[in-house]
Each structure stands twice: as structure tokens, then as C-alpha cells.
Amino acid sequence: SDAAFTDGRLWGLHNTGQSGGTPDADLDAPAAWDLTTGSSEVTVGVIDTGIRYTHQDLAANMWVNPGEVAGNGVDDDLNGFVDDVHGINAITGSGNPMDDNGHGSHCAGTIGAVANGGGPHVGVAWQVQLMALKFLAADGSGYSSDAITCIDYAIDKGVDILSNSWGGGGYSFAMAAAVLRAQAAGILFVAAAGNEGNDNDANASYPAGYTMANVISVAALDRHDQLAYFSNYGATSVDLGAPGVDIFSCVSASDSSYALYNGTSMAAPMVAGLAGLILS
Ligand code: CA
């Protein structure tokens, strides 16, 4: 019943030709939902700018750390983070991953915005636990070392899937080792292919370019199932495409704010959410 689904804004979930699109250029989400709408036993970590965990369309699907007592100022689970109830901010080393940009909340909403209530949005997975792993600052920049902290935190907390809508920097042995640790833990590592219009086979983009078997590199498609003009691609290095143009989702300005974003950043969480459905 969510308005952005019923009025057709969420074309990536169900495309009937609205806004001049090509019918069925979509995820066929309603058909998937006939099989499963997800499971609250599946946890997806969003490595990004944080998540506005109070957002009306996200709050009910936020991961809650079972080992932490909220707000008591104590590191109850002795993992180095105080009151890390919904995840961490690896930049400051705190347990508060509040989003100060919007990008991470947008990704989170695509994966698992609350269905049939909570506001107009609905995610690919109706039931899922969203873990907020902040390593990107308000300006969208961040350090690989902080991303690695997020990966290892998620491994320790038993995450199932990691959604990575970020890129930059060259090959890193330390990052590759972290992706390998995730692989050893059975964690899928979904990554955005990048937005430079490049062939990633010729110019590798990381972390999407790591070749471990658990890495899925995602290009962006438009509402005609065509590669988005900005999307990276690569016959070998990119695995698939998903909707990434005119994508409606949550942002962080308020608990009821939404926006349309473009990017492979928007396509990767479609795949992470779908992986959550499949796992469920
Ligand atoms: Ca803790």
C-alpha cells in the first residue's frame, strides 16, 4: 500500500511503462514478493554515510545489537564501541552511526524500507535488519581503514550481506584481506561499479573490482533496461545491472524526507536487498 509503489515512482520494483519507461524493465518485485517478502533473521550491513535510524521508513527494520544496552554509556559487549545499538561510526569510533549526508539512508531504504506503513517507501526486502556502518563523512569522503573497521565489525556481528555504494582509490592489500575475511565468514559483498562511464575491465574500480567469489559488482540501468550514461561497465569485472536512475528513497534531512538519486550507488542496494530476499 506504500504510495511510492502504488503511484509508480518505484519503477525499479515494478515498471508498467510509467513516465515513458519500458514495461517490465524492473526487478519483478511483486513476483518475488509472492515467494517471500524477506526475513528479520537476515542482516544487511550498509557501509556508507550512516543511516538515519529514526527515519519513519527505516526505524522498524534497523538492526539492534543484542549485546548492547541502549544509552547506558557502557560498552556492554566489549567490542570497543559504546552504545552501538544500530551500528557504528568508524570515523569517530563511536556507537552512533547517524547519517549526516543522506546517501546511506537512501541505500538503506532501497534495501529495506518498511512495507505497508511507515511512510510512502517500500524496500526490496520488507523484512530485514539494516546495520548502519558509517565510514563516509558528511561530504561523502572516507578512509579505507575506516571501511575495513566496518567490515570487521559486521563480520563480528554476524552480518549476512554487505552493501557497498562507494569506490575510489587503487587496489589495497588490506582491503582485499578484509573482503577475504568476509568471504570466509560467508558474507556476500555487493559493490557499486562506479559512475565514471568507464570500462572497469580496462580501469579497475575498487572495491567492486576485487575478484573474490563473494563480490558482486553492479552497474546502473535506466527505466528502459539500458546502461545508465554514467555507469561503469565491464564484460568481466561487472556482474550485472540493476535500476539506478530516478531512484526514490529515504534521505537524512528529517524522519520523513525522501529524494530521487541517480548512481550505481542506487543499483547496488537493489541487489543487496534482493540477496536478502533470496537468503530468506
Ligand atoms: Ca559495544
Short mmCIF file of C-alpha atoms and ligand atoms in Angstrom, two decimals:
data_model
loop_
_atom_site.label_atom_id
_atom_site.label_comp_id
_atom_site.label_asym_id
_atom_site.label_seq_id
_atom_site.Cartn_x
_atom_site.Cartn_y
_atom_site.Cartn_z
CA SER A 1 0.00 0.00 0.00
CA ASP A 2 3.02 2.32 0.11
CA ALA A 3 2.27 5.37 -2.02
CA ALA A 4 5.56 5.50 -3.93
CA PHE A 5 4.94 1.93 -5.04
CA THR A 6 1.27 2.30 -5.89
CA ASP A 7 1.81 5.58 -7.79
CA GLY A 8 4.68 4.13 -9.81
CA ARG A 9 7.60 6.18 -8.52
CA LEU A 10 9.38 2.95 -7.56
CA TRP A 11 9.75 1.90 -11.20
CA GLY A 12 12.73 -0.27 -10.35
CA LEU A 13 10.49 -2.58 -8.34
CA HIS A 14 7.63 -2.66 -10.83
CA ASN A 15 7.69 -0.99 -14.22
CA THR A 16 4.42 -0.84 -16.12
CA GLY A 17 5.61 1.85 -18.50
CA GLN A 18 5.07 4.79 -16.18
CA SER A 19 6.97 8.02 -17.02
CA GLY A 20 7.69 6.73 -20.52
CA GLY A 21 9.59 3.68 -19.32
CA THR A 22 9.70 0.24 -20.86
CA PRO A 23 7.24 -2.15 -19.23
CA ASP A 24 8.93 -4.93 -17.26
CA ALA A 25 12.33 -3.18 -17.16
CA ASP A 26 12.44 -3.81 -13.44
CA LEU A 27 13.17 -6.31 -10.66
CA ASP A 28 9.78 -8.01 -10.94
CA ALA A 29 9.45 -7.33 -7.23
CA PRO A 30 5.75 -8.29 -6.97
CA ALA A 31 6.57 -11.73 -8.38
CA ALA A 32 9.40 -12.09 -5.88
CA TRP A 33 7.13 -10.96 -3.06
CA ASP A 34 4.73 -13.78 -3.97
CA LEU A 35 7.54 -16.12 -2.90
CA THR A 36 8.98 -14.20 0.03
CA THR A 37 9.00 -10.72 1.48
CA GLY A 38 12.17 -11.30 3.44
CA SER A 39 13.11 -12.29 6.94
CA SER A 40 14.04 -10.39 10.06
CA GLU A 41 16.72 -13.04 10.55
CA VAL A 42 18.65 -11.63 7.59
CA THR A 43 21.03 -8.75 8.31
CA VAL A 44 22.33 -6.39 5.65
CA GLY A 45 25.13 -4.00 6.54
CA VAL A 46 25.22 -0.67 4.73
CA ILE A 47 28.80 0.65 4.55
CA ASP A 48 28.20 4.29 3.74
CA THR A 49 27.48 7.68 5.38
CA GLY A 50 25.42 6.09 8.15
CA ILE A 51 21.69 5.59 8.34
CA ARG A 52 19.06 7.92 9.76
CA TYR A 53 17.89 5.14 12.05
CA THR A 54 14.99 7.26 13.32
CA HIS A 55 13.51 7.66 9.82
CA GLN A 56 9.86 6.63 9.68
CA ASP A 57 10.52 4.19 6.82
CA LEU A 58 13.67 2.68 8.34
CA ALA A 59 13.37 2.59 12.13
CA ALA A 60 11.39 -0.64 12.35
CA ASN A 61 13.88 -2.51 10.16
CA MET A 62 17.04 -1.34 11.90
CA TRP A 63 19.37 -3.99 13.25
CA VAL A 64 19.54 -3.91 17.04
CA ASN A 65 22.72 -5.12 18.71
CA PRO A 66 21.55 -7.78 21.16
CA GLY A 67 24.66 -7.32 23.28
CA GLU A 68 24.28 -3.62 23.95
CA VAL A 69 22.06 -1.75 26.42
CA ALA A 70 20.96 1.45 24.72
CA GLY A 71 22.09 4.70 26.24
CA ASN A 72 23.85 3.42 29.33
CA GLY A 73 27.23 4.80 28.30
CA VAL A 74 28.84 1.40 28.67
CA ASP A 75 30.47 -0.86 26.10
CA ASP A 76 28.32 -3.78 27.23
CA ASP A 77 29.53 -6.24 24.60
CA LEU A 78 33.17 -5.20 25.00
CA ASN A 79 33.74 -4.64 21.28
CA GLY A 80 35.27 -1.18 21.65
CA PHE A 81 32.11 0.77 20.78
CA VAL A 82 29.85 2.33 23.41
CA ASP A 83 26.10 2.05 22.83
CA ASP A 84 26.48 0.68 19.30
CA VAL A 85 22.81 -0.18 19.15
CA HIS A 86 22.31 0.11 15.37
CA GLY A 87 25.91 0.02 14.16
CA ILE A 88 28.96 2.24 14.34
CA ASN A 89 30.61 5.42 13.18
CA ALA A 90 34.09 4.23 12.30
CA ILE A 91 35.28 7.80 11.72
CA THR A 92 34.84 8.83 15.33
CA GLY A 93 34.96 5.37 16.85
CA SER A 94 31.50 5.88 18.31
CA GLY A 95 28.38 3.78 18.50
CA ASN A 96 26.26 6.44 16.78
CA PRO A 97 26.04 5.89 13.00
CA MET A 98 23.58 8.74 12.35
CA ASP A 99 23.62 9.78 8.69
CA ASP A 100 24.74 13.38 8.07
CA ASN A 101 24.66 13.18 4.28
CA GLY A 102 21.62 11.25 3.04
CA HIS A 103 23.40 8.76 0.79
CA GLY A 104 23.49 5.91 3.30
CA SER A 105 19.84 6.34 4.25
CA HIS A 106 18.93 6.30 0.57
CA CYS A 107 20.74 2.98 0.11
CA ALA A 108 19.14 1.57 3.27
CA GLY A 109 15.66 2.48 2.07
CA THR A 110 16.14 0.67 -1.21
CA ILE A 111 17.22 -2.46 0.64
CA GLY A 112 14.59 -2.49 3.33
CA ALA A 113 12.20 0.43 3.80
CA VAL A 114 9.20 -0.65 5.84
CA ALA A 115 6.33 -2.13 3.84
CA ASN A 116 2.65 -1.21 4.18
CA GLY A 117 3.25 1.65 6.54
CA GLY A 118 5.96 3.87 7.96
CA GLY A 119 5.64 6.25 5.04
CA PRO A 120 5.45 6.07 1.24
CA HIS A 121 8.52 3.89 0.62
CA VAL A 122 8.95 0.12 0.45
CA GLY A 123 12.25 -1.70 0.07
CA VAL A 124 13.12 -4.73 -2.00
CA ALA A 125 13.00 -6.67 1.27
CA TRP A 126 10.03 -5.95 3.53
CA GLN A 127 11.59 -7.75 6.46
CA VAL A 128 15.33 -7.35 7.02
CA GLN A 129 17.70 -5.94 9.61
CA LEU A 130 19.65 -2.90 8.43
CA MET A 131 23.04 -2.44 10.10
CA ALA A 132 24.48 1.08 9.85
CA LEU A 133 28.21 1.14 9.17
CA LYS A 134 29.39 4.70 8.77
CA PHE A 135 32.81 5.45 7.35
CA LEU A 136 31.94 8.23 4.90
CA ALA A 137 31.77 11.76 6.31
CA ALA A 138 29.11 14.36 5.57
CA ASP A 139 30.99 15.33 2.40
CA GLY A 140 30.99 11.73 1.20
CA SER A 141 34.70 11.10 1.65
CA GLY A 142 36.29 8.47 3.85
CA TYR A 143 39.31 6.31 4.61
CA SER A 144 39.80 2.71 3.57
CA SER A 145 40.98 1.95 7.09
CA ASP A 146 37.58 3.00 8.45
CA ALA A 147 35.80 0.90 5.81
CA ILE A 148 37.85 -2.08 6.98
CA THR A 149 36.78 -1.37 10.56
CA CYS A 150 33.16 -1.51 9.33
CA ILE A 151 33.73 -4.82 7.53
CA ASP A 152 35.31 -6.43 10.59
CA TYR A 153 32.57 -5.09 12.88
CA ALA A 154 29.96 -6.61 10.57
CA ILE A 155 31.79 -9.95 10.48
CA ASP A 156 31.94 -9.98 14.27
CA LYS A 157 28.20 -9.25 14.47
CA GLY A 158 27.21 -11.95 12.00
CA VAL A 159 26.03 -9.84 9.09
CA ASP A 160 24.85 -11.81 6.03
CA ILE A 161 25.28 -9.25 3.27
CA LEU A 162 27.32 -6.06 2.91
CA SER A 163 26.12 -3.29 0.58
CA ASN A 164 28.93 -1.06 -0.66
CA SER A 165 27.86 2.04 -2.59
CA TRP A 166 31.28 3.61 -2.63
CA GLY A 167 34.53 3.47 -4.50
CA GLY A 168 37.84 5.09 -5.08
CA GLY A 169 41.48 4.51 -4.50
CA GLY A 170 43.51 1.74 -6.01
CA TYR A 171 43.96 -1.88 -5.10
CA SER A 172 44.58 -2.26 -1.38
CA PHE A 173 46.05 -5.42 0.11
CA ALA A 174 44.46 -4.52 3.44
CA MET A 175 41.04 -4.08 1.83
CA ALA A 176 41.40 -7.25 -0.20
CA ALA A 177 42.23 -9.11 3.00
CA ALA A 178 39.09 -7.69 4.64
CA VAL A 179 36.94 -8.82 1.71
CA LEU A 180 38.54 -12.26 2.02
CA ARG A 181 37.68 -12.34 5.74
CA ALA A 182 34.08 -11.53 4.79
CA GLN A 183 34.13 -14.30 2.23
CA ALA A 184 35.46 -16.76 4.81
CA ALA A 185 32.54 -15.74 7.04
CA GLY A 186 30.06 -16.46 4.24
CA ILE A 187 29.20 -12.82 3.65
CA LEU A 188 28.14 -11.51 0.26
CA PHE A 189 29.91 -8.28 -0.70
CA VAL A 190 27.78 -6.23 -3.13
CA ALA A 191 29.56 -3.21 -4.62
CA ALA A 192 28.67 -0.35 -6.94
CA ALA A 193 30.59 -0.46 -10.23
CA GLY A 194 31.18 3.30 -10.23
CA ASN A 195 29.92 6.36 -12.07
CA GLU A 196 32.74 7.40 -14.40
CA GLY A 197 31.36 5.83 -17.56
CA ASN A 198 34.46 3.64 -17.63
CA ASP A 199 35.16 0.11 -18.71
CA ASN A 200 36.23 -1.46 -15.43
CA ASP A 201 37.98 -4.25 -17.34
CA ALA A 202 40.46 -1.60 -18.51
CA ASN A 203 40.42 0.68 -15.45
CA ALA A 204 39.58 -1.27 -12.32
CA SER A 205 37.32 0.37 -9.75
CA TYR A 206 37.55 -0.79 -6.14
CA PRO A 207 36.08 -2.33 -4.09
CA ALA A 208 33.83 -3.53 -6.95
CA GLY A 209 36.94 -4.78 -8.74
CA TYR A 210 38.08 -7.27 -6.14
CA THR A 211 37.82 -10.69 -7.69
CA MET A 212 36.83 -12.78 -4.69
CA ALA A 213 33.84 -15.01 -5.38
CA ASN A 214 31.66 -13.17 -2.82
CA VAL A 215 31.94 -9.83 -4.65
CA ILE A 216 29.06 -8.79 -6.92
CA SER A 217 29.80 -5.69 -8.99
CA VAL A 218 26.68 -3.78 -10.03
CA ALA A 219 26.14 -1.37 -12.94
CA ALA A 220 23.20 1.05 -13.15
CA LEU A 221 20.29 0.66 -15.56
CA ASP A 222 17.62 3.15 -16.55
CA ARG A 223 13.88 2.59 -16.88
CA HIS A 224 14.44 1.16 -20.37
CA ASP A 225 16.89 -1.51 -19.15
CA GLN A 226 19.69 0.44 -20.84
CA LEU A 227 23.03 1.08 -19.18
CA ALA A 228 22.87 4.47 -17.49
CA TYR A 229 25.03 7.04 -19.26
CA PHE A 230 27.22 7.49 -16.19
CA SER A 231 27.57 3.83 -15.25
CA ASN A 232 30.81 1.92 -15.36
CA TYR A 233 30.64 -1.41 -17.11
CA GLY A 234 32.91 -4.36 -17.80
CA ALA A 235 32.29 -7.69 -19.50
CA THR A 236 34.46 -9.47 -16.94
CA SER A 237 34.65 -7.11 -13.98
CA VAL A 238 30.96 -6.14 -13.70
CA ASP A 239 28.49 -8.89 -12.90
CA LEU A 240 25.08 -7.42 -13.56
CA GLY A 241 22.96 -4.29 -13.71
CA ALA A 242 20.10 -3.02 -11.58
CA PRO A 243 17.90 0.09 -11.53
CA GLY A 244 19.98 3.20 -10.77
CA VAL A 245 18.28 6.20 -12.38
CA ASP A 246 15.49 8.26 -10.79
CA ILE A 247 15.53 6.08 -7.69
CA PHE A 248 13.18 7.17 -4.92
CA SER A 249 14.27 6.52 -1.34
CA CYS A 250 14.79 7.90 2.14
CA VAL A 251 17.24 10.69 2.91
CA SER A 252 18.51 12.09 6.18
CA ALA A 253 17.15 15.65 6.39
CA SER A 254 14.27 14.51 8.59
CA ASP A 255 12.43 11.36 9.61
CA SER A 256 10.03 11.88 6.72
CA SER A 257 12.31 13.12 3.94
CA TYR A 258 12.83 11.43 0.59
CA ALA A 259 14.62 12.19 -2.66
CA LEU A 260 15.37 10.85 -6.13
CA TYR A 261 19.04 9.90 -6.62
CA ASN A 262 20.99 8.52 -9.58
CA GLY A 263 24.01 6.26 -9.49
CA THR A 264 25.44 2.80 -9.31
CA SER A 265 25.19 3.60 -5.59
CA MET A 266 21.43 3.18 -6.01
CA ALA A 267 21.78 -0.01 -8.07
CA ALA A 268 23.97 -1.91 -5.60
CA PRO A 269 21.41 -1.82 -2.75
CA MET A 270 18.76 -3.20 -5.13
CA VAL A 271 20.99 -6.25 -5.45
CA ALA A 272 21.78 -6.36 -1.73
CA GLY A 273 18.06 -6.26 -0.94
CA LEU A 274 17.34 -8.98 -3.46
CA ALA A 275 20.12 -11.09 -1.98
CA GLY A 276 18.37 -10.67 1.34
CA LEU A 277 15.14 -11.94 -0.16
CA ILE A 278 16.89 -14.94 -1.70
CA LEU A 279 18.64 -15.76 1.55
CA SER A 280 15.37 -15.53 3.45
CA CA B 1 29.62 -2.16 22.36
#
